[in-house]
Amino acid sequence: QVHLAESGGGSVQAGGSLRLSCAASGWTYSRGCMGWSRQAPGKEREVFAVWYFVDDHTYISDSVKGRFTIDRDGAKSTLFLQMDSLKPEDTAMYYCLADRNSCRYGSPNWRGQGTQVTVSS
């Protein structure tokens, strides 16, 4: 059973930075993906960053491109999300997710409990 644990959320002023971490345990797949989604009250869930293990390519949505980056440790056990130039509209619950195939579509195989990010103007 895969377990995902996010950390690093909090409150920050607009223009500030936060770094989220997602520690994965029980992951035994050489393929698949890990990534990040977020959901604000009254809005749909958005998958905005994904790391694909098969070839280490990444997906970053236009909504965060140029401000957010993802990286991971060499053992593939921890995924990081560096968030810079934060905006109030980035306020949401942020979730780490993992899937055996695609992280971008449908419900992922696994998802963490989430960590709140609040950006004030």
PDB file of C-alpha atoms in Angstrom:
ATOM      1  CA  GLN A   1       0.000   0.000   0.000  1.00  0.00           C
ATOM      2  CA  VAL A   2       1.369   3.400  -0.999  1.00  0.00           C
ATOM      3  CA  HIS A   3       1.200   6.179   1.555  1.00  0.00           C
ATOM      4  CA  LEU A   4       1.752   9.837   0.663  1.00  0.00           C
ATOM      5  CA  ALA A   5       2.446  12.497   3.281  1.00  0.00           C
ATOM      6  CA  GLU A   6       2.587  16.185   2.396  1.00  0.00           C
ATOM      7  CA  SER A   7       4.316  18.851   4.435  1.00  0.00           C
ATOM      8  CA  GLY A   8       5.378  22.458   4.062  1.00  0.00           C
ATOM      9  CA  GLY A   9       2.103  24.288   3.648  1.00  0.00           C
ATOM     10  CA  GLY A  10       1.290  27.508   5.447  1.00  0.00           C
ATOM     11  CA  SER A  11       0.476  31.166   5.051  1.00  0.00           C
ATOM     12  CA  VAL A  12       2.517  33.624   3.050  1.00  0.00           C
ATOM     13  CA  GLN A  13       2.112  37.058   1.547  1.00  0.00           C
ATOM     14  CA  ALA A  14       1.742  37.556  -2.180  1.00  0.00           C
ATOM     15  CA  GLY A  15       5.091  37.365  -3.906  1.00  0.00           C
ATOM     16  CA  GLY A  16       6.463  34.977  -1.315  1.00  0.00           C
ATOM     17  CA  SER A  17       7.610  31.379  -1.611  1.00  0.00           C
ATOM     18  CA  LEU A  18       6.812  28.008  -0.105  1.00  0.00           C
ATOM     19  CA  ARG A  19       8.276  24.579  -0.628  1.00  0.00           C
ATOM     20  CA  LEU A  20       6.096  21.536  -0.255  1.00  0.00           C
ATOM     21  CA  SER A  21       7.325  18.000   0.220  1.00  0.00           C
ATOM     22  CA  CYS A  22       5.614  14.692  -0.403  1.00  0.00           C
ATOM     23  CA  ALA A  23       7.139  11.626   1.184  1.00  0.00           C
ATOM     24  CA  ALA A  24       6.039   8.376  -0.408  1.00  0.00           C
ATOM     25  CA  SER A  25       6.270   5.027   1.307  1.00  0.00           C
ATOM     26  CA  GLY A  26       5.427   1.626  -0.104  1.00  0.00           C
ATOM     27  CA  TRP A  27       6.131   2.701  -3.685  1.00  0.00           C
ATOM     28  CA  THR A  28       7.513  -0.258  -5.647  1.00  0.00           C
ATOM     29  CA  TYR A  29       6.761   0.733  -9.236  1.00  0.00           C
ATOM     30  CA  SER A  30       9.517   1.665 -11.670  1.00  0.00           C
ATOM     31  CA  ARG A  31       7.018   3.398 -13.922  1.00  0.00           C
ATOM     32  CA  GLY A  32       4.050   5.590 -13.062  1.00  0.00           C
ATOM     33  CA  CYS A  33       4.067   9.131 -11.803  1.00  0.00           C
ATOM     34  CA  MET A  34       3.782  11.437  -8.852  1.00  0.00           C
ATOM     35  CA  GLY A  35       2.456  14.947  -8.880  1.00  0.00           C
ATOM     36  CA  TRP A  36       0.511  17.737  -7.276  1.00  0.00           C
ATOM     37  CA  SER A  37      -3.068  18.866  -7.478  1.00  0.00           C
ATOM     38  CA  ARG A  38      -4.925  21.615  -5.699  1.00  0.00           C
ATOM     39  CA  GLN A  39      -8.479  22.511  -4.949  1.00  0.00           C
ATOM     40  CA  ALA A  40      -9.876  25.798  -3.744  1.00  0.00           C
ATOM     41  CA  PRO A  41     -13.351  26.129  -2.228  1.00  0.00           C
ATOM     42  CA  GLY A  42     -15.982  26.155  -4.942  1.00  0.00           C
ATOM     43  CA  LYS A  43     -13.490  25.301  -7.681  1.00  0.00           C
ATOM     44  CA  GLU A  44     -12.618  22.130  -9.517  1.00  0.00           C
ATOM     45  CA  ARG A  45      -9.549  20.134  -8.689  1.00  0.00           C
ATOM     46  CA  GLU A  46      -6.555  21.054 -10.801  1.00  0.00           C
ATOM     47  CA  VAL A  47      -3.614  18.760 -11.505  1.00  0.00           C
ATOM     48  CA  PHE A  48      -0.846  21.207 -12.221  1.00  0.00           C
ATOM     49  CA  ALA A  49       2.464  19.399 -11.864  1.00  0.00           C
ATOM     50  CA  VAL A  50       3.483  15.811 -12.651  1.00  0.00           C
ATOM     51  CA  TRP A  51       6.723  13.844 -12.718  1.00  0.00           C
ATOM     52  CA  TYR A  52       6.782  10.737 -14.911  1.00  0.00           C
ATOM     53  CA  PHE A  53       9.270   8.133 -13.754  1.00  0.00           C
ATOM     54  CA  VAL A  54       9.618   6.257 -17.031  1.00  0.00           C
ATOM     55  CA  ASP A  55      11.688   9.037 -18.609  1.00  0.00           C
ATOM     56  CA  ASP A  56      11.762  11.734 -15.922  1.00  0.00           C
ATOM     57  CA  HIS A  57       9.790  14.188 -17.991  1.00  0.00           C
ATOM     58  CA  THR A  58       7.508  16.649 -16.250  1.00  0.00           C
ATOM     59  CA  TYR A  59       4.240  18.402 -16.876  1.00  0.00           C
ATOM     60  CA  ILE A  60       3.592  21.906 -15.541  1.00  0.00           C
ATOM     61  CA  SER A  61       0.291  23.609 -16.249  1.00  0.00           C
ATOM     62  CA  ASP A  62       0.145  27.077 -17.736  1.00  0.00           C
ATOM     63  CA  SER A  63      -1.457  28.397 -14.560  1.00  0.00           C
ATOM     64  CA  VAL A  64       1.775  27.902 -12.609  1.00  0.00           C
ATOM     65  CA  LYS A  65       4.458  27.668 -15.302  1.00  0.00           C
ATOM     66  CA  GLY A  66       7.381  29.940 -14.598  1.00  0.00           C
ATOM     67  CA  ARG A  67       6.503  30.154 -10.900  1.00  0.00           C
ATOM     68  CA  PHE A  68       6.294  26.539  -9.684  1.00  0.00           C
ATOM     69  CA  THR A  69       8.804  23.752 -10.218  1.00  0.00           C
ATOM     70  CA  ILE A  70       8.895  20.120  -9.156  1.00  0.00           C
ATOM     71  CA  ASP A  71      11.866  17.964  -8.343  1.00  0.00           C
ATOM     72  CA  ARG A  72      12.514  14.752  -6.469  1.00  0.00           C
ATOM     73  CA  ASP A  73      15.221  12.943  -4.624  1.00  0.00           C
ATOM     74  CA  GLY A  74      17.232  10.245  -6.362  1.00  0.00           C
ATOM     75  CA  ALA A  75      15.428   7.394  -4.664  1.00  0.00           C
ATOM     76  CA  LYS A  76      12.070   8.606  -5.979  1.00  0.00           C
ATOM     77  CA  SER A  77      10.704   8.554  -2.481  1.00  0.00           C
ATOM     78  CA  THR A  78      10.154  12.292  -2.054  1.00  0.00           C
ATOM     79  CA  LEU A  79       8.656  14.785  -4.458  1.00  0.00           C
ATOM     80  CA  PHE A  80       9.097  18.505  -3.921  1.00  0.00           C
ATOM     81  CA  LEU A  81       7.122  21.497  -5.109  1.00  0.00           C
ATOM     82  CA  GLN A  82       8.870  24.859  -5.094  1.00  0.00           C
ATOM     83  CA  MET A  83       6.362  27.685  -5.319  1.00  0.00           C
ATOM     84  CA  ASP A  84       7.637  31.179  -6.018  1.00  0.00           C
ATOM     85  CA  SER A  85       5.890  34.459  -6.783  1.00  0.00           C
ATOM     86  CA  LEU A  86       2.787  33.202  -5.048  1.00  0.00           C
ATOM     87  CA  LYS A  87      -0.513  34.888  -5.761  1.00  0.00           C
ATOM     88  CA  PRO A  88      -3.736  35.029  -3.737  1.00  0.00           C
ATOM     89  CA  GLU A  89      -5.374  32.838  -6.371  1.00  0.00           C
ATOM     90  CA  ASP A  90      -2.905  30.077  -5.472  1.00  0.00           C
ATOM     91  CA  THR A  91      -4.712  29.696  -2.164  1.00  0.00           C
ATOM     92  CA  ALA A  92      -5.991  26.116  -2.004  1.00  0.00           C
ATOM     93  CA  MET A  93      -5.559  22.721  -0.422  1.00  0.00           C
ATOM     94  CA  TYR A  94      -2.593  21.078  -2.090  1.00  0.00           C
ATOM     95  CA  TYR A  95      -2.497  17.314  -2.544  1.00  0.00           C
ATOM     96  CA  CYS A  96       0.270  14.953  -3.490  1.00  0.00           C
ATOM     97  CA  LEU A  97      -0.829  12.182  -5.811  1.00  0.00           C
ATOM     98  CA  ALA A  98       0.609   9.046  -7.353  1.00  0.00           C
ATOM     99  CA  ASP A  99      -0.568   6.688 -10.028  1.00  0.00           C
ATOM    100  CA  ARG A 100       0.657   3.588 -11.833  1.00  0.00           C
ATOM    101  CA  ASN A 101      -0.039   5.203 -15.189  1.00  0.00           C
ATOM    102  CA  SER A 102      -1.351   8.739 -15.614  1.00  0.00           C
ATOM    103  CA  CYS A 103      -1.567  11.365 -12.903  1.00  0.00           C
ATOM    104  CA  ARG A 104      -3.321  13.953 -15.017  1.00  0.00           C
ATOM    105  CA  TYR A 105      -6.655  12.322 -15.729  1.00  0.00           C
ATOM    106  CA  GLY A 106      -9.288  10.717 -13.563  1.00  0.00           C
ATOM    107  CA  SER A 107      -8.786   9.843  -9.947  1.00  0.00           C
ATOM    108  CA  PRO A 108      -5.235   8.895  -9.000  1.00  0.00           C
ATOM    109  CA  ASN A 109      -4.467   5.545  -7.431  1.00  0.00           C
ATOM    110  CA  TRP A 110      -3.241   7.315  -4.294  1.00  0.00           C
ATOM    111  CA  ARG A 111      -3.556  10.770  -2.825  1.00  0.00           C
ATOM    112  CA  GLY A 112      -2.264  12.362   0.355  1.00  0.00           C
ATOM    113  CA  GLN A 113      -4.314  14.100   3.015  1.00  0.00           C
ATOM    114  CA  GLY A 114      -3.386  17.533   1.718  1.00  0.00           C
ATOM    115  CA  THR A 115      -1.697  20.626   3.067  1.00  0.00           C
ATOM    116  CA  GLN A 116      -3.223  24.101   3.092  1.00  0.00           C
ATOM    117  CA  VAL A 117      -1.553  26.985   1.284  1.00  0.00           C
ATOM    118  CA  THR A 118      -2.901  30.465   1.939  1.00  0.00           C
ATOM    119  CA  VAL A 119      -1.595  33.515   0.107  1.00  0.00           C
ATOM    120  CA  SER A 120      -2.648  36.920   1.349  1.00  0.00           C
ATOM    121  CA  SER A 121      -2.580  40.104  -0.684  1.00  0.00           C
TER     122      SER A 121
END
